[in-house]
C-alpha positions in Angstrom: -39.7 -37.8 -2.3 -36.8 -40.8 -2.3 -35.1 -40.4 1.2 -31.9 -41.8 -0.3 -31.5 -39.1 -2.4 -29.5 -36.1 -1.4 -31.8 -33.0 -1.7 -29.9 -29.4 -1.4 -31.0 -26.0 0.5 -32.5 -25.3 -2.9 -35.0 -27.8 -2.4 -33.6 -29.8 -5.8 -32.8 -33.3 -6.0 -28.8 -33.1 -6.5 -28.2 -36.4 -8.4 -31.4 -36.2 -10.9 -33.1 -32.9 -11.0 -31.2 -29.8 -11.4 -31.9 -26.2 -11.2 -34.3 -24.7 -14.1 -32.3 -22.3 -15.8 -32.8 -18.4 -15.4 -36.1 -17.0 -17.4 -35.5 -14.9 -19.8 -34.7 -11.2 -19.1 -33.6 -12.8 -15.7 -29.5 -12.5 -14.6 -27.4 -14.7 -12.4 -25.2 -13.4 -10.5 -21.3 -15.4 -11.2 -18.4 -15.0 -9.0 -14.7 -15.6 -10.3 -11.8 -16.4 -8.3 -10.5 -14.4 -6.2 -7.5 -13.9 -8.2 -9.7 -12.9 -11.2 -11.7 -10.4 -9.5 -8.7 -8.7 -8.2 -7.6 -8.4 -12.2 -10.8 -7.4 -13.3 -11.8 -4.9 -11.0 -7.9 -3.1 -12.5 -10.2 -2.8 -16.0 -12.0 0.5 -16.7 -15.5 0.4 -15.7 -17.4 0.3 -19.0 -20.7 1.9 -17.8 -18.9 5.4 -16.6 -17.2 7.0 -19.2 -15.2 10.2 -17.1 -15.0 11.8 -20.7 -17.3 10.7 -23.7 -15.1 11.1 -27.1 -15.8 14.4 -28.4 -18.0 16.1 -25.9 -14.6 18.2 -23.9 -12.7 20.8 -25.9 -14.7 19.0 -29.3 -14.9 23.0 -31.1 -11.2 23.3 -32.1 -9.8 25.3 -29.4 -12.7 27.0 -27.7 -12.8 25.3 -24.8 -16.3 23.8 -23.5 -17.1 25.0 -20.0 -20.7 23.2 -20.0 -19.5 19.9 -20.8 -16.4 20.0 -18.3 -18.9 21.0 -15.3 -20.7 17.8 -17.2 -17.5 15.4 -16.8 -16.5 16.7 -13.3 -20.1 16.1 -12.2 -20.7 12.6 -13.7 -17.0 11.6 -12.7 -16.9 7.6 -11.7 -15.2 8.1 -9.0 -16.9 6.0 -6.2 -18.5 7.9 -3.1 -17.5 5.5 -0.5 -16.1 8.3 2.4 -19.1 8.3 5.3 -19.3 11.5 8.1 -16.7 9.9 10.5 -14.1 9.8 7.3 -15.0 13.6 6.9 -14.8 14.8 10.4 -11.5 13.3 11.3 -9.7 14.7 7.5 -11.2 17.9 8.2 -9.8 17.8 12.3 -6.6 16.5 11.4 -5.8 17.1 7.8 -3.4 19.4 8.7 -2.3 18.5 11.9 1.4 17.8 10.7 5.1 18.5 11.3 4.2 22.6 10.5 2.1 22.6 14.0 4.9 19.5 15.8 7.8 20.7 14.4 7.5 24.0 11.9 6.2 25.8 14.5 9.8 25.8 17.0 11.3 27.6 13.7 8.7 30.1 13.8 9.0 30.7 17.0 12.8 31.3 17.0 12.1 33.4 14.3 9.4 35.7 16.2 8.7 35.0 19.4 6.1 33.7 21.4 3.0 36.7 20.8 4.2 36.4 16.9 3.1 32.8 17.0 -0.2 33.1 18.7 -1.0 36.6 16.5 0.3 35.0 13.2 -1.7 31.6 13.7 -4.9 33.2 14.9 -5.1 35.5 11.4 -4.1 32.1 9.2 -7.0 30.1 11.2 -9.5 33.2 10.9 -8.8 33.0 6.7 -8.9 29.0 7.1 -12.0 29.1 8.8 -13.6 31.9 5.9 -11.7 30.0 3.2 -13.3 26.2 4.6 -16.9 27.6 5.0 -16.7 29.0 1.6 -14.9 25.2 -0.1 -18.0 24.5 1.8 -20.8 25.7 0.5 -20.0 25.3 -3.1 -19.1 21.5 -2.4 -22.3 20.8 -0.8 -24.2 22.2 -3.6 -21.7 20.8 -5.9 -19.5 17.5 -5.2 -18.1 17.2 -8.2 -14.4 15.9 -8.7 -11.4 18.2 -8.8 -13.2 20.5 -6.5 -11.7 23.8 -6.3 -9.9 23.6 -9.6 -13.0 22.6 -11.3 -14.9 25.9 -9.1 -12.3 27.6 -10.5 -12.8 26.5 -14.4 -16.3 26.9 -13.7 -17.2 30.1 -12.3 -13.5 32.2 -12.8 -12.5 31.1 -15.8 -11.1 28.0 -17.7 -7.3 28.9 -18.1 -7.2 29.8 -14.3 -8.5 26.6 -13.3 -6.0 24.8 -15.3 -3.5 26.6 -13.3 -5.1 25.7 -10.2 -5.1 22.5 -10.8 -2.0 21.2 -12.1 0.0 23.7 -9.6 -1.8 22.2 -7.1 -1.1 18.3 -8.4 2.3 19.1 -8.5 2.7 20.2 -5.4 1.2 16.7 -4.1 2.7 14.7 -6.5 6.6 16.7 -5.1 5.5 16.3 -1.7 5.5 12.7 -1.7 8.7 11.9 -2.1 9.7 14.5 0.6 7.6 12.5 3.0 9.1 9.7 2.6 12.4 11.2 3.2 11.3 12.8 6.3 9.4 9.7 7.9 12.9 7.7 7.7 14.9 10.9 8.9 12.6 10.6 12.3 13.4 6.9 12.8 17.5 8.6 13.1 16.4 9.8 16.4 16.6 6.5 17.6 20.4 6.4 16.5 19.0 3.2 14.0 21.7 1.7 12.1 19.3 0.6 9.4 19.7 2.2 5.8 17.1 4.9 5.1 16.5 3.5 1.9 14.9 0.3 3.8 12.5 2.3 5.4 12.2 4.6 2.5 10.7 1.2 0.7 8.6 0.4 3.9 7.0 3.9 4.0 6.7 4.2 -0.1 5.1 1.0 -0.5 2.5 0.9 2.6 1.4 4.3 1.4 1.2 3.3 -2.5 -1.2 0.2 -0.8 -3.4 2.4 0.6 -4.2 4.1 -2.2 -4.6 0.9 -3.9 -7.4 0.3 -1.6 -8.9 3.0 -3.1 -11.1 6.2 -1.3 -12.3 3.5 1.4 -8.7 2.5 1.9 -7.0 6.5 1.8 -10.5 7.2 4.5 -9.3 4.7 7.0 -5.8 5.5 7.2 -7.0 8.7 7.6 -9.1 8.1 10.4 -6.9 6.2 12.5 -4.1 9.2 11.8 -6.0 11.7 12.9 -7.5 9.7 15.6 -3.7 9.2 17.1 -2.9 13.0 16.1 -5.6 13.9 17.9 -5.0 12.4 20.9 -1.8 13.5 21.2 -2.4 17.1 21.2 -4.6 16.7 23.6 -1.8 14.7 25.9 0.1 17.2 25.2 -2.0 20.2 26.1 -3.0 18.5 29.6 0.5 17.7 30.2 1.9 21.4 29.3 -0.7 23.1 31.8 0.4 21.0 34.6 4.0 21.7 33.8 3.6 25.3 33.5 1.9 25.1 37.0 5.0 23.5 38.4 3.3 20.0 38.5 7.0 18.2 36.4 9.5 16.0 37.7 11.7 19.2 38.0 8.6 21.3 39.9 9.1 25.1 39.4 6.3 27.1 38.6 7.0 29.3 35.4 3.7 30.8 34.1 4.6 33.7 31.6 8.2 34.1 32.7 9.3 33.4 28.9 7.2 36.0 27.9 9.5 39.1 29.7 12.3 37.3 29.3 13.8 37.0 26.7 10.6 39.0 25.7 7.3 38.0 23.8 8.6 39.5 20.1 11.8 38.8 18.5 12.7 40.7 14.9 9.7 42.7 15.4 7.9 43.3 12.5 9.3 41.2 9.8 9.9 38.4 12.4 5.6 38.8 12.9 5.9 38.4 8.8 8.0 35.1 8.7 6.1 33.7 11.1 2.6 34.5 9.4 4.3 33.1 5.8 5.1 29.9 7.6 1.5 29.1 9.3 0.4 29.6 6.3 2.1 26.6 5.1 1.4 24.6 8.3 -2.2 24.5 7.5 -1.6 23.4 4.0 -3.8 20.4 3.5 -7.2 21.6 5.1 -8.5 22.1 1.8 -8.7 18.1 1.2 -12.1 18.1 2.8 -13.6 19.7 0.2 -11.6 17.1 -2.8 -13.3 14.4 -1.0 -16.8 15.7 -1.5 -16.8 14.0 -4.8 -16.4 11.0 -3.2 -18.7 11.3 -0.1 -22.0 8.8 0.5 -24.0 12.3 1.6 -21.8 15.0 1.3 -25.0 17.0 2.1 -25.2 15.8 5.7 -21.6 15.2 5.9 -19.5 18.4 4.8 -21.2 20.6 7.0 -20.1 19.3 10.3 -16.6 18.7 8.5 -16.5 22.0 8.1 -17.9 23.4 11.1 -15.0 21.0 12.7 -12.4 23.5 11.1 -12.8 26.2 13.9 -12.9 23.7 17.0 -8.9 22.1 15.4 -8.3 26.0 14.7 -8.7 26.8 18.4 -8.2 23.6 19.8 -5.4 22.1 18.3 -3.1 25.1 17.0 -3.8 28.5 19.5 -4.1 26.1 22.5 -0.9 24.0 21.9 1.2 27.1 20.2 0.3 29.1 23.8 1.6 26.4 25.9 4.5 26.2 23.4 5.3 29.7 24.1 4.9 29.4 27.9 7.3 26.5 28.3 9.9 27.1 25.5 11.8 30.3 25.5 12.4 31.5 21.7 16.1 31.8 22.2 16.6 28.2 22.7 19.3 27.2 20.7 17.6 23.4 19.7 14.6 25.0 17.9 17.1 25.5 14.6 19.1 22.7 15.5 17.0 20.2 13.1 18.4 19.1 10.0 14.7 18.2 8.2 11.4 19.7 8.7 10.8 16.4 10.2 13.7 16.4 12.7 12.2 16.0 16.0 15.4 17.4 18.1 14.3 20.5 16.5 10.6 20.4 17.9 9.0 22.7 20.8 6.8 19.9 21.9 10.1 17.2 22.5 11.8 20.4 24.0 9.4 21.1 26.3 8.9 17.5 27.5 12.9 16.8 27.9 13.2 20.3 29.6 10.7 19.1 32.1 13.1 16.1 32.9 10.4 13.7 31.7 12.0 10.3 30.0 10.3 8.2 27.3 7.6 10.4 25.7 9.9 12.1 23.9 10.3 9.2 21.7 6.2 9.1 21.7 6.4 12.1 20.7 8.3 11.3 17.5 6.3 8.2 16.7 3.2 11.3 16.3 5.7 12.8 14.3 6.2 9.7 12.0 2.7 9.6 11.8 1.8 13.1 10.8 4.3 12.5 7.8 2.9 9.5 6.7 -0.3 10.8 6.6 0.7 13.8 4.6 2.7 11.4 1.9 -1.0 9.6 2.2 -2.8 12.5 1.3 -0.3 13.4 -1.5 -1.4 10.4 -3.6 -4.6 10.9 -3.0 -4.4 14.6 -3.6 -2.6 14.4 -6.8 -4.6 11.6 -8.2 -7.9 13.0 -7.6 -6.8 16.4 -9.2 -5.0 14.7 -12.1 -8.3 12.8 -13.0 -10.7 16.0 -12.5 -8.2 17.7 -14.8 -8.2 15.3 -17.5 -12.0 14.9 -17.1 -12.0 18.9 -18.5 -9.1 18.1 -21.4 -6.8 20.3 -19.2 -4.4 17.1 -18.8 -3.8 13.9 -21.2 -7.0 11.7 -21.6 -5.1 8.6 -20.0 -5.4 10.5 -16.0 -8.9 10.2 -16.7 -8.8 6.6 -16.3 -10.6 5.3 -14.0 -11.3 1.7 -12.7 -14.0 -0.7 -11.7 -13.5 0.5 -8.2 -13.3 3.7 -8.8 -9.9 4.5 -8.2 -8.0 6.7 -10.9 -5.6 4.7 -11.2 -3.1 5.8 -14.3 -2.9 8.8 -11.9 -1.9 7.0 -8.6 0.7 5.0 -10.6 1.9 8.1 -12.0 2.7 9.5 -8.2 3.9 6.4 -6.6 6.1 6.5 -9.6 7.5 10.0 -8.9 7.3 8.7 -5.3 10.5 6.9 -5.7 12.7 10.0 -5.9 12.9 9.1 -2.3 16.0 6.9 -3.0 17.6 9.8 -4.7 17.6 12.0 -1.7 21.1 10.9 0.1 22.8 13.0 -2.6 23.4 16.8 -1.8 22.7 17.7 -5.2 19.4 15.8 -5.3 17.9 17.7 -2.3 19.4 20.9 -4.1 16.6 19.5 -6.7 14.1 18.7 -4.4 14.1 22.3 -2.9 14.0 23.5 -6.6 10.9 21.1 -7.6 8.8 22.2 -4.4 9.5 25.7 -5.1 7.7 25.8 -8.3 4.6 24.7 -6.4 5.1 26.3 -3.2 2.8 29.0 -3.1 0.1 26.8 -4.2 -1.7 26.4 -1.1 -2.0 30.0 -0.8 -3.5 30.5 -4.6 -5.9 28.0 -3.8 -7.5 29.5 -0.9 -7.1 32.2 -2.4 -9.2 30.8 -5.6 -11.4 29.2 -3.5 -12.9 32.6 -1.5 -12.8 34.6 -4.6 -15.0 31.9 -6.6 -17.5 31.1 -4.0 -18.1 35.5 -4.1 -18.6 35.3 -8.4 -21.0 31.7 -7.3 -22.7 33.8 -4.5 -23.5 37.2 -7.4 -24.3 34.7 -10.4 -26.3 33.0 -7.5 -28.6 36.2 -7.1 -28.6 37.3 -10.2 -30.0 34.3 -12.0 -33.1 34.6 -9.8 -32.1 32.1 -7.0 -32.4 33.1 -3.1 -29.7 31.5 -0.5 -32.8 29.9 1.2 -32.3 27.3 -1.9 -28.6 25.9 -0.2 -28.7 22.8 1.6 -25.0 24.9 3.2 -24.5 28.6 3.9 -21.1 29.6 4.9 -21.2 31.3 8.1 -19.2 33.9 7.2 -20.7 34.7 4.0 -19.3 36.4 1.3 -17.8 39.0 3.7 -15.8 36.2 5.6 -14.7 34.9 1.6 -13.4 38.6 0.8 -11.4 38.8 4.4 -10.0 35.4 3.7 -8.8 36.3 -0.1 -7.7 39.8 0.8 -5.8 37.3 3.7 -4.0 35.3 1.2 -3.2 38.5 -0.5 -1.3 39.4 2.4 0.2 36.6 2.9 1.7 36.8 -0.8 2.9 40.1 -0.4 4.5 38.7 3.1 6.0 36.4 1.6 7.4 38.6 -1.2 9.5 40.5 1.9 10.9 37.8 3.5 11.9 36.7 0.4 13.3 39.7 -0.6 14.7 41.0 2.5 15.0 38.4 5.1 15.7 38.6 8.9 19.3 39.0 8.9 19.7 39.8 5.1 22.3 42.0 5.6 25.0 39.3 6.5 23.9 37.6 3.4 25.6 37.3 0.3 23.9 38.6 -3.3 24.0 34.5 -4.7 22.3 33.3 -1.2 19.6 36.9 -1.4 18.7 35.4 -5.2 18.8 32.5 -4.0 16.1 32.7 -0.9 14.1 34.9 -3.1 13.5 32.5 -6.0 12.9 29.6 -3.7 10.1 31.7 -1.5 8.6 33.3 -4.4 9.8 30.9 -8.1 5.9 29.6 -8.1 4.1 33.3 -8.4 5.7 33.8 -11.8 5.1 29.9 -12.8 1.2 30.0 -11.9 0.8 33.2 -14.2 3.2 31.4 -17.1 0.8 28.1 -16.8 -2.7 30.8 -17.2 -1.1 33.1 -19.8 -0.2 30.6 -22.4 -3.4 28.4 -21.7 -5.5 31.5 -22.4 -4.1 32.4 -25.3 -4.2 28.7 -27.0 -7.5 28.2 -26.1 -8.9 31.6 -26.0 -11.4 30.7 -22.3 -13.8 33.4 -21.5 -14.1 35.0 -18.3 -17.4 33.4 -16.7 -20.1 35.8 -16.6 -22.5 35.9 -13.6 -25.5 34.8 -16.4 -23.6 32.4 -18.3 -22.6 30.2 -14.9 -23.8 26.1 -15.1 -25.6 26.7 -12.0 -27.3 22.9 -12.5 -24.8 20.8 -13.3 -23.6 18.3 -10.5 -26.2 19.3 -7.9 -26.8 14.9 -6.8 -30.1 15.5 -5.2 -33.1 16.1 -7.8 -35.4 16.8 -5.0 -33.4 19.1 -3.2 -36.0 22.1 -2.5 -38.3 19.4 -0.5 -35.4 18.0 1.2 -34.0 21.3 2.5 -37.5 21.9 3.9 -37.8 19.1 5.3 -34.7 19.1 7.7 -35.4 22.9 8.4 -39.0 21.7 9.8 -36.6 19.5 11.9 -34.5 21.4 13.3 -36.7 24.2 14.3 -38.3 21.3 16.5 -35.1 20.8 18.5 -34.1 22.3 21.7 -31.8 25.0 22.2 -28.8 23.5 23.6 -28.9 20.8 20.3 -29.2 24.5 17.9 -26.7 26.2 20.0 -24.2 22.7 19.5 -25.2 22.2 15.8 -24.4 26.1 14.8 -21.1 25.0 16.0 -20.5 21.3 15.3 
């Protein structure tokens, strides 16, 4: 070879030979600009159609329950979330302002042994509810999750009403975030506009998103991660204060407790209180959306899940007992907030400022900040992924199912950030007159979908058995079983008729006037009669069947092929482990 020449790392002469082209049936891989790839990977991804024409709803208006579970299961949606992005959704997906600041309400309202009593009967349906979420999502990731269980083994109109009551209350929810992360920066007396932190807030979250599942799993990581470790701050701090160990000193153990006394409004205060945990733990569910979009939601989504009973015990009893020790429930400052974000108003600020401590309280209400943003995170991706799912089954219009080259539904995320800025009409009285109007419609949705959730995982568990299958075939078993899934849907039944009460007859009702009685009821209880309007006329257009246990797609949207062999394989490994790794796994 000529020295002179200038030979490349391919090993061709630059100046005279160059590279033979590609043999046929051979492809190159090409690379655009930056800039173009960014466009392009906007464009719907032409090898994943969500919903190929004519296939959903194609008989008139009989609607296809086979080729929905079909959609749901062969959704595009990209399955980038790994076990660590799990874990930390499922510990703090619900870790939020109904645990840092809902809960000082709550316990004005009922007293310190109301708390602990109402929260420990929500976690116990959580934990039966989560276990049952699951099982099915193991078997089954497919998109829309619970709405599409519901569609798929309930019946097609009640999944619709799942699933569009529960994307509007996402898609509502957002701009009430946004509202209450720039109320908490007013605790520093900021004389910055809200509606300059409203665009701050509005348009890191909408980026997120834009970063698709990978982007929503990472915020949600390092959320939760900082949630997290606050608690926990927080839980070692309140024991040494309760032992006397604050600048102030002063031991004070359960002195709160006989006075003023460990129940206030006795039984319907016990009822408010149990209506609003309820709504604290509103979010848990996401766990189970995400399975759609999990790497191995087979490995994954059972610790997740088994993580729900650790932040249950953990995180709420442990924190709301300490809250009860070193807060008495008659302190004015607990109703004193002026947003559910308002951190004046929370038990944990109290409690540190009581103790005489200086500079965490503001900590405090950076968490605060936090847990809202990461709800408003979750609300975009809640009501995008349901959106999608739902117009996978031709329960929405066709357009939600689009879905880009990166797997981001992305029609429906521009849809919420849209809706999102209704942030900037929230200085007007009259507009949060609306807002409370807009989240009443949707605000028993949490509780139907549990609800859904337990009582479709018991018609999957009998259709189970009686097409011939044995439970030894689940890669997942809920712990609880379908006992724990009737205890937590006869839960949420009880929480509905609590919440019927309160609305009807509230503490201190008698003081009220008939406009502000009407009033309180409709805004507790406006969704109940919505949800059944959104079935009834759905069912009659379409005519859906109820899902018999025989006639359930049992098949459809199971991801491994092999799944018999695998299943025996890890049992063979685990029965080799030692006890203490059994013991840990049965729990983690």
């Amino acid at each position: 070879m000529d020295p002179e020449k200038n030979y490349g790392g391919n090993g061709y002469a630059s100046e005279s030979i160059s590279p033979p082209p590609p043999v046929y049936g051979e492809t190159e891989r090409t690379r655009g600009s930056i800039p173009r790839r960014v466009l392009d990977s906007f464009k719907r991804d032409p090898n994943a159609h969500a919903t190929p024409k004519g296939t959903v709803g194609a008989d008139g208006k009989v609607f296809n329950v086979e080729s929905a579970a079909q959609a749901t299961a062969n959704s595009p949606l990209q399955r980038k979330l790994k076990g660590r992005h799990l874990q930390m959704i499922a510990i703090g997906g619900s870790i939020g302002t109904g645990l840092f600041v809902g809960s000082g309400k709550a316990l004005a309202g009922g007293g310190p042994a109301s708390l602990l009593i109402a929260f420990g009967l929500i976690g116990v349906m959580l934990y039966c509810t989560v276990h049952a979420l699951g099982e099915m999502a193991v078997l089954f990731p497919v998109a829309g999750s619970f709405s599409a269980y519901s569609t798929r083994f309930l019946d097609p109109a009640w999944g619709f009403a799942m699933g569009w009551n529960y994307a509007l209350q996402w898609l509502i929810v957002l701009p009430l975030e946004i509202v209450a992360a720039a109320i908490t920066v007013d605790y520093w007396e900021s004389s910055i506009s809200n509606a300059v932190w409203v665009t701050l807030f509005l348009l890191g979250i909408v980026a997120i998103n834009f970063f698709g599942v990978k982007g929503y799993g990472e915020a949600e990581f390092v959320f939760s991660i900082i949630k997290v470790i606050a608690v926990i701050g927080f839980i070692i701090l309140g024991i040494i204060l309760n032992c006397g160990g604050g600048p102030r000193g002063g031991y004070i153990g359960g002195r709160y407790w006989k006075d003023p006394g460990a129940f206030h409004n006795g039984f319907k205060g016990l009822c408010s209180v149990f209506v609003t945990a309820a709504f604290a733990f509103a979010g848990t569910e996401l766990v189970g959306l995400a399975a759609a979009e999990t790497a191995n939601p087979r490995k994954s989504l059972p610790t997740a899940v088994k993580q729900v009973f650790w932040r249950i015990t953990l995180f709420y009893i442990v924190s709301l007992t300490l809250i009860g020790l070193l807060v008495p429930y008659t302190e004015p400052r607990l109703l004193s907030g002026t947003a559910a974000s308002d951190a004046k108003a929370s038990p944990f600020v109290i409690a540190i400022k009581n103790a005489g401590i200086s500079g965490l309280d503001s900590v405090m209400n950076v968490v605060i900040m936090i847990a809202v943003l990461s709800v408003g995170n979750s609300s975009i991706y809640g009501s995008s992924r349901t959106l999608a799912a739902l117009a996978e089954q031709n329960q929405a219009p066709k357009i939600f199912a689009y879905i880009d080259r990166k797997g981001r539904p992305l029609v429906s995320i521009c849809l919420a950030s849209v809706i999102g800025l209704l942030a900037y009409l929230a200085a007007s009285d009259k507009a949060g007159e609306a807002f409370n109007w807009m989240l009443a419609l949707s605000g028993l949705s949490s509780i139907f979908t549990w609800g859904s959730i337990c009582l479709a995982h018991i018609r999957f568990r009998k259709g189970w058995r009686v097409q011939g299958h044995s439970l030894d075939e689940l890669a997942f078993r809920s712990q609880p079983g379908v006992i724990g899934s009737w205890i937590g849907f006869l839960f949420n039944v009880l929480v509905l008729i609590a919440q019927f009460w309160t609305g009807f007859a509230p503490v201190g009702y008698k003081d009220m006037t008939t406009q502000a009685l009407v009033k309180n009821f409709f805004g507790a209880y406006l969704a109940f009669p919505v949800i059944f309007l959104f079935y009834i006329v759905y069912k009659v257009l379409y005519k859906t069947p109820f899902i018999r246990t025989h006639s359930m797609d049992l098949s459809t949207g199971i991801r491994e092929l092999n799944l018999a062999e695998l299943i025996a394989e890890e049992r063979a490994e685990k029965a080799a482990w030692p006890k203490w790794k059994k013991a840990y796994k049965f729990f983690c």
